[in-house]
Amino acid sequence: MNQASQTRRDIGAGNQLDADAVRRAYRRWAGVYDLVFGGISALGRQRAVAEVNRLPGARVLEVGVGTGLALPHYGAEKRITGIDLSAEMLARATARVAAERLDNVEALLVLDAEDTGFAAGQFDIAVAMFVASVVPNPILLLAEMRRVVRPGGHILLVNHFAAENGPRWWVERALAPASRALGWHPDFAVEALFPGNERAAVTFVPIPPLGLFTLARLQN
Ligand SMILES: C[S@@+](CC[C@H](N)C(=O)[O-])C[C@H]1O[C@@H](n2cnc3c(N)ncnc32)[C@H](O)[C@@H]1O
């Protein structure tokens, strides 16, 4: 199997990945990630960071920071800690911080978002962009984000969520093979992150174009 099809297999199975599969997949993605995924996801990233910049509190945790595409967009007053499972993705983020002299990025650490080891309430805001459908266990991801954010702080996630009905349901099914190859997981359901009535406490904002990605925001 060649590298591209192995990557598609790792990322696009539609099932959650275990941590080793995530590391393997993003070891391969790291060199081309910005080119392949940077453009299509840019609006979602900008929208989420603009929201972070408007929120009170300086201590920001970016979960699954990847190659650091969002890092240049944070306000200078925000103090950013970025974490990621993939050392190769993080190496790109580290290079970006140095090249762009992003002094407000305090740390970039190889850590598992589901079990970070940070102190409870250590951050004012936690944000995860295009990560929830990639982590091995989205429920653990959200629980850990809640734990490390102070009471009253904010949690933001940008992701693709499967449409539940209407025209997008049909479009997504038609696009499924291509989207799976990019790791969008068109079948990633809102319930996988917010089961039962948990979604009642979440504000969902569709991001143009097409509302393919959604910003989900909740207060701790
Ligand atoms: C689709 S990329 C998104 C990267 C970045 N947030 C962006 O907007 O471009 C998903 C990232 O999540 C990371 N990731 C997946 N599971 C993780 C976990 N359990 N802990 C930390 N990072 C994880 C991957 O290594 C990858 O860098």
mmCIF file of C-alpha atoms and ligand atoms in Angstrom:
data_model
loop_
_atom_site.group_PDB
_atom_site.id
_atom_site.type_symbol
_atom_site.label_atom_id
_atom_site.label_comp_id
_atom_site.label_asym_id
_atom_site.label_seq_id
_atom_site.Cartn_x
_atom_site.Cartn_y
_atom_site.Cartn_z
ATOM 1 C CA MET A 1 0.000 0.000 0.000
ATOM 2 C CA ASN A 2 1.429 3.394 -0.913
ATOM 3 C CA GLN A 3 1.786 6.264 1.561
ATOM 4 C CA ALA A 4 -1.254 8.211 0.347
ATOM 5 C CA SER A 5 -3.632 5.266 0.560
ATOM 6 C CA GLN A 6 -2.250 4.242 3.956
ATOM 7 C CA THR A 7 -2.874 7.799 5.190
ATOM 8 C CA ARG A 8 -6.412 7.714 3.836
ATOM 9 C CA ARG A 9 -6.906 4.378 5.549
ATOM 10 C CA ASP A 10 -5.670 5.741 8.904
ATOM 11 C CA ILE A 11 -7.616 8.989 8.733
ATOM 12 C CA GLY A 12 -10.632 8.098 6.686
ATOM 13 C CA ALA A 13 -11.970 4.921 8.188
ATOM 14 C CA GLY A 14 -14.874 6.798 9.747
ATOM 15 C CA ASN A 15 -14.036 5.191 13.094
ATOM 16 C CA GLN A 16 -12.139 6.922 15.850
ATOM 17 C CA LEU A 17 -8.400 6.375 15.789
ATOM 18 C CA ASP A 18 -6.227 5.111 18.570
ATOM 19 C CA ALA A 19 -3.328 7.318 19.677
ATOM 20 C CA ASP A 20 -0.717 5.387 17.673
ATOM 21 C CA ALA A 21 -2.822 5.624 14.509
ATOM 22 C CA VAL A 22 -3.129 9.400 15.057
ATOM 23 C CA ARG A 23 0.646 9.702 15.445
ATOM 24 C CA ARG A 24 1.265 7.595 12.332
ATOM 25 C CA ALA A 25 -1.290 9.478 10.255
ATOM 26 C CA TYR A 26 -0.054 12.944 11.194
ATOM 27 C CA ARG A 27 3.586 11.933 10.810
ATOM 28 C CA ARG A 28 2.667 11.498 7.132
ATOM 29 C CA TRP A 29 0.380 14.532 6.966
ATOM 30 C CA ALA A 30 2.780 17.004 8.592
ATOM 31 C CA GLY A 31 4.681 17.952 5.429
ATOM 32 C CA VAL A 32 1.595 18.622 3.297
ATOM 33 C CA TYR A 33 -1.038 19.496 5.894
ATOM 34 C CA ASP A 34 -1.030 23.270 5.353
ATOM 35 C CA LEU A 35 -1.258 22.848 1.598
ATOM 36 C CA VAL A 36 -4.028 20.246 1.611
ATOM 37 C CA PHE A 37 -6.125 21.333 4.571
ATOM 38 C CA GLY A 38 -5.032 24.879 5.423
ATOM 39 C CA GLY A 39 -7.178 26.653 2.854
ATOM 40 C CA ILE A 40 -10.465 24.851 3.273
ATOM 41 C CA SER A 41 -10.352 25.137 7.048
ATOM 42 C CA ALA A 42 -9.108 28.740 7.224
ATOM 43 C CA LEU A 43 -12.476 30.412 7.824
ATOM 44 C CA GLY A 44 -13.360 28.087 10.682
ATOM 45 C CA ARG A 45 -10.016 28.687 12.310
ATOM 46 C CA GLN A 46 -10.239 32.484 11.935
ATOM 47 C CA ARG A 47 -13.769 32.500 13.295
ATOM 48 C CA ALA A 48 -12.816 30.489 16.375
ATOM 49 C CA VAL A 49 -9.721 32.556 17.130
ATOM 50 C CA ALA A 50 -11.651 35.819 16.694
ATOM 51 C CA GLU A 51 -14.103 34.480 19.268
ATOM 52 C CA VAL A 52 -11.256 33.530 21.618
ATOM 53 C CA ASN A 53 -9.828 37.039 21.261
ATOM 54 C CA ARG A 54 -13.175 38.548 22.285
ATOM 55 C CA LEU A 55 -13.507 36.387 25.407
ATOM 56 C CA PRO A 56 -12.176 37.437 28.819
ATOM 57 C CA GLY A 57 -9.037 35.819 30.212
ATOM 58 C CA ALA A 58 -5.510 35.482 28.861
ATOM 59 C CA ARG A 59 -4.645 31.836 29.490
ATOM 60 C CA VAL A 60 -5.554 29.892 26.360
ATOM 61 C CA LEU A 61 -5.048 26.193 25.684
ATOM 62 C CA GLU A 62 -5.121 25.205 22.017
ATOM 63 C CA VAL A 63 -5.757 21.490 21.849
ATOM 64 C CA GLY A 64 -4.494 19.633 18.761
ATOM 65 C CA VAL A 65 -2.594 22.723 17.664
ATOM 66 C CA GLY A 66 -1.144 20.820 14.690
ATOM 67 C CA THR A 67 1.184 22.902 12.516
ATOM 68 C CA GLY A 68 0.113 26.050 14.357
ATOM 69 C CA LEU A 69 -1.962 27.606 11.581
ATOM 70 C CA ALA A 70 -4.071 29.454 14.163
ATOM 71 C CA LEU A 71 -1.200 30.774 16.251
ATOM 72 C CA PRO A 72 -0.533 34.041 14.348
ATOM 73 C CA HIS A 73 -4.179 35.081 14.761
ATOM 74 C CA TYR A 74 -4.383 35.290 18.548
ATOM 75 C CA GLY A 75 -4.347 38.705 20.166
ATOM 76 C CA ALA A 76 -1.023 39.729 21.691
ATOM 77 C CA GLU A 77 -2.587 39.729 25.162
ATOM 78 C CA LYS A 78 -3.537 36.047 24.945
ATOM 79 C CA ARG A 79 -0.952 33.629 26.341
ATOM 80 C CA ILE A 80 -1.110 30.433 24.326
ATOM 81 C CA THR A 81 -0.195 26.884 25.260
ATOM 82 C CA GLY A 82 -0.514 24.453 22.353
ATOM 83 C CA ILE A 83 -0.561 20.677 22.664
ATOM 84 C CA ASP A 84 -0.585 17.867 20.128
ATOM 85 C CA LEU A 85 0.007 14.123 19.987
ATOM 86 C CA SER A 86 2.123 14.430 16.850
ATOM 87 C CA ALA A 87 5.713 15.561 17.352
ATOM 88 C CA GLU A 88 6.016 16.135 13.588
ATOM 89 C CA MET A 89 3.004 18.477 13.450
ATOM 90 C CA LEU A 90 4.265 20.266 16.550
ATOM 91 C CA ALA A 91 7.722 20.715 15.023
ATOM 92 C CA ARG A 92 6.062 22.748 12.241
ATOM 93 C CA ALA A 93 4.226 24.833 14.839
ATOM 94 C CA THR A 94 7.490 25.450 16.681
ATOM 95 C CA ALA A 95 9.146 26.601 13.449
ATOM 96 C CA ARG A 96 6.211 28.938 12.763
ATOM 97 C CA VAL A 97 6.468 30.492 16.228
ATOM 98 C CA ALA A 98 10.170 31.164 15.697
ATOM 99 C CA ALA A 99 9.780 32.455 12.124
ATOM 100 C CA GLU A 100 6.913 34.796 13.016
ATOM 101 C CA ARG A 101 8.262 35.694 16.471
ATOM 102 C CA LEU A 102 5.020 34.842 18.208
ATOM 103 C CA ASP A 103 6.011 35.884 21.714
ATOM 104 C CA ASN A 104 2.595 35.145 23.147
ATOM 105 C CA VAL A 105 2.982 31.399 22.498
ATOM 106 C CA GLU A 106 4.272 30.231 25.855
ATOM 107 C CA ALA A 107 4.587 26.493 25.262
ATOM 108 C CA LEU A 108 4.121 23.837 22.585
ATOM 109 C CA LEU A 109 4.002 20.389 24.144
ATOM 110 C CA VAL A 110 3.583 16.824 22.967
ATOM 111 C CA LEU A 111 0.628 15.782 25.114
ATOM 112 C CA ASP A 112 -2.517 13.716 24.824
ATOM 113 C CA ALA A 113 -5.568 15.973 24.856
ATOM 114 C CA GLU A 114 -7.550 13.290 26.643
ATOM 115 C CA ASP A 115 -5.177 13.283 29.628
ATOM 116 C CA THR A 116 -3.016 16.409 29.710
ATOM 117 C CA GLY A 117 -1.732 16.446 33.267
ATOM 118 C CA PHE A 118 -2.474 20.190 33.547
ATOM 119 C CA ALA A 119 -3.879 21.444 36.852
ATOM 120 C CA ALA A 120 -7.647 21.808 37.074
ATOM 121 C CA GLY A 121 -8.838 25.301 36.122
ATOM 122 C CA GLN A 122 -5.431 26.295 34.772
ATOM 123 C CA PHE A 123 -6.832 27.976 31.639
ATOM 124 C CA ASP A 124 -9.469 30.609 30.914
ATOM 125 C CA ILE A 125 -10.253 29.222 27.471
ATOM 126 C CA ALA A 126 -9.675 25.927 25.668
ATOM 127 C CA VAL A 127 -10.129 25.677 21.916
ATOM 128 C CA ALA A 128 -9.936 22.641 19.641
ATOM 129 C CA MET A 129 -10.170 23.140 15.888
ATOM 130 C CA PHE A 130 -10.742 20.151 13.603
ATOM 131 C CA VAL A 131 -9.692 17.810 16.396
ATOM 132 C CA ALA A 132 -12.851 16.295 17.950
ATOM 133 C CA SER A 133 -13.448 13.831 15.116
ATOM 134 C CA VAL A 134 -9.810 12.749 15.089
ATOM 135 C CA VAL A 135 -9.104 12.012 18.771
ATOM 136 C CA PRO A 136 -9.567 8.455 19.973
ATOM 137 C CA ASN A 137 -12.329 9.448 22.418
ATOM 138 C CA PRO A 138 -14.202 12.757 21.927
ATOM 139 C CA ILE A 139 -16.041 12.408 25.246
ATOM 140 C CA LEU A 140 -12.724 12.216 27.112
ATOM 141 C CA LEU A 141 -11.438 15.161 25.068
ATOM 142 C CA LEU A 142 -14.330 17.359 26.152
ATOM 143 C CA ALA A 143 -14.134 16.166 29.772
ATOM 144 C CA GLU A 144 -10.449 17.089 29.888
ATOM 145 C CA MET A 145 -11.110 20.509 28.309
ATOM 146 C CA ARG A 146 -13.769 21.117 30.961
ATOM 147 C CA ARG A 147 -11.394 20.040 33.718
ATOM 148 C CA VAL A 148 -8.516 22.325 32.752
ATOM 149 C CA VAL A 149 -10.707 25.392 32.141
ATOM 150 C CA ARG A 150 -11.692 27.406 35.204
ATOM 151 C CA PRO A 151 -15.345 27.557 36.237
ATOM 152 C CA GLY A 152 -16.949 30.283 34.118
ATOM 153 C CA GLY A 153 -14.276 29.934 31.432
ATOM 154 C CA HIS A 154 -15.027 29.018 27.832
ATOM 155 C CA ILE A 155 -14.637 26.001 25.580
ATOM 156 C CA LEU A 156 -14.750 26.256 21.802
ATOM 157 C CA LEU A 157 -14.652 23.536 19.192
ATOM 158 C CA VAL A 158 -14.716 23.817 15.433
ATOM 159 C CA ASN A 159 -15.623 20.658 13.611
ATOM 160 C CA HIS A 160 -17.602 19.104 10.878
ATOM 161 C CA PHE A 161 -20.778 17.553 12.268
ATOM 162 C CA ALA A 162 -22.932 15.239 10.213
ATOM 163 C CA ALA A 163 -26.157 16.849 9.006
ATOM 164 C CA GLU A 164 -29.181 15.252 10.592
ATOM 165 C CA ASN A 165 -31.532 15.886 7.671
ATOM 166 C CA GLY A 166 -32.152 18.232 4.730
ATOM 167 C CA PRO A 167 -30.117 18.860 1.573
ATOM 168 C CA ARG A 168 -26.730 18.764 3.343
ATOM 169 C CA TRP A 169 -27.459 15.180 4.461
ATOM 170 C CA TRP A 170 -27.630 14.212 0.769
ATOM 171 C CA VAL A 171 -24.621 16.339 -0.235
ATOM 172 C CA GLU A 172 -22.517 14.807 2.531
ATOM 173 C CA ARG A 173 -23.346 11.298 1.467
ATOM 174 C CA ALA A 174 -22.342 12.163 -2.102
ATOM 175 C CA LEU A 175 -19.097 13.788 -0.912
ATOM 176 C CA ALA A 176 -18.303 11.105 1.630
ATOM 177 C CA PRO A 177 -15.465 9.374 -0.266
ATOM 178 C CA ALA A 178 -13.570 12.643 -0.893
ATOM 179 C CA SER A 179 -14.261 14.059 2.551
ATOM 180 C CA ARG A 180 -13.104 10.883 4.226
ATOM 181 C CA ALA A 181 -9.820 11.156 2.360
ATOM 182 C CA LEU A 182 -9.345 14.609 3.923
ATOM 183 C CA GLY A 183 -10.295 13.354 7.369
ATOM 184 C CA TRP A 184 -13.566 15.251 7.706
ATOM 185 C CA HIS A 185 -15.488 12.232 8.899
ATOM 186 C CA PRO A 186 -18.868 13.220 7.422
ATOM 187 C CA ASP A 187 -20.490 10.722 9.755
ATOM 188 C CA PHE A 188 -19.184 12.395 12.939
ATOM 189 C CA ALA A 189 -22.376 13.046 14.874
ATOM 190 C CA VAL A 190 -22.999 15.849 17.354
ATOM 191 C CA GLU A 191 -23.936 13.118 19.867
ATOM 192 C CA ALA A 192 -20.398 11.749 19.742
ATOM 193 C CA LEU A 193 -19.310 14.925 21.537
ATOM 194 C CA PHE A 194 -22.480 16.101 23.266
ATOM 195 C CA PRO A 195 -24.587 13.065 24.149
ATOM 196 C CA GLY A 196 -28.154 13.281 25.418
ATOM 197 C CA ASN A 197 -29.282 16.717 26.534
ATOM 198 C CA GLU A 198 -25.706 18.086 26.840
ATOM 199 C CA ARG A 199 -26.146 19.877 23.534
ATOM 200 C CA ALA A 200 -28.762 22.138 25.128
ATOM 201 C CA ALA A 201 -25.950 24.080 26.836
ATOM 202 C CA VAL A 202 -23.982 24.540 23.614
ATOM 203 C CA THR A 203 -24.240 27.374 21.074
ATOM 204 C CA PHE A 204 -23.736 26.117 17.519
ATOM 205 C CA VAL A 205 -22.716 28.629 14.849
ATOM 206 C CA PRO A 206 -22.486 27.364 11.242
ATOM 207 C CA ILE A 207 -19.444 28.638 9.397
ATOM 208 C CA PRO A 208 -19.770 29.677 5.756
ATOM 209 C CA PRO A 209 -19.478 28.515 3.043
ATOM 210 C CA LEU A 210 -22.131 25.776 3.137
ATOM 211 C CA GLY A 211 -21.992 25.373 6.890
ATOM 212 C CA LEU A 212 -19.682 22.415 6.421
ATOM 213 C CA PHE A 213 -17.968 23.327 9.668
ATOM 214 C CA THR A 214 -19.592 24.465 12.893
ATOM 215 C CA LEU A 215 -18.285 26.461 15.831
ATOM 216 C CA ALA A 216 -19.551 24.964 19.093
ATOM 217 C CA ARG A 217 -19.203 27.182 22.166
ATOM 218 C CA LEU A 218 -19.994 26.478 25.810
ATOM 219 C CA GLN A 219 -19.283 28.031 29.152
ATOM 220 C CA ASN A 220 -17.809 25.927 31.927
HETATM 221 C C1 LIG B 1 -7.015 17.940 11.568
HETATM 222 S S1 LIG B 1 -5.598 18.339 12.559
HETATM 223 C C2 LIG B 1 -6.040 19.980 13.131
HETATM 224 C C3 LIG B 1 -4.826 20.797 13.457
HETATM 225 C C4 LIG B 1 -5.122 22.260 13.838
HETATM 226 N N1 LIG B 1 -6.031 22.334 14.966
HETATM 227 C C5 LIG B 1 -5.652 23.063 12.684
HETATM 228 O O1 LIG B 1 -6.633 23.800 12.855
HETATM 229 O O2 LIG B 1 -5.076 22.986 11.593
HETATM 230 C C6 LIG B 1 -5.876 17.363 14.010
HETATM 231 C C7 LIG B 1 -4.731 17.459 15.018
HETATM 232 O O3 LIG B 1 -5.159 16.845 16.243
HETATM 233 C C8 LIG B 1 -4.069 16.130 16.778
HETATM 234 N N2 LIG B 1 -4.579 15.130 17.727
HETATM 235 C C9 LIG B 1 -5.357 14.053 17.455
HETATM 236 N N3 LIG B 1 -5.624 13.374 18.582
HETATM 237 C C10 LIG B 1 -5.014 14.043 19.585
HETATM 238 C C11 LIG B 1 -4.921 13.849 20.986
HETATM 239 N N4 LIG B 1 -5.526 12.831 21.598
HETATM 240 N N5 LIG B 1 -4.199 14.727 21.712
HETATM 241 C C12 LIG B 1 -3.583 15.777 21.123
HETATM 242 N N6 LIG B 1 -3.645 16.013 19.791
HETATM 243 C C13 LIG B 1 -4.346 15.163 19.039
HETATM 244 C C14 LIG B 1 -3.381 15.537 15.552
HETATM 245 O O4 LIG B 1 -2.067 15.119 15.824
HETATM 246 C C15 LIG B 1 -3.467 16.700 14.567
HETATM 247 O O5 LIG B 1 -2.359 17.558 14.661
#
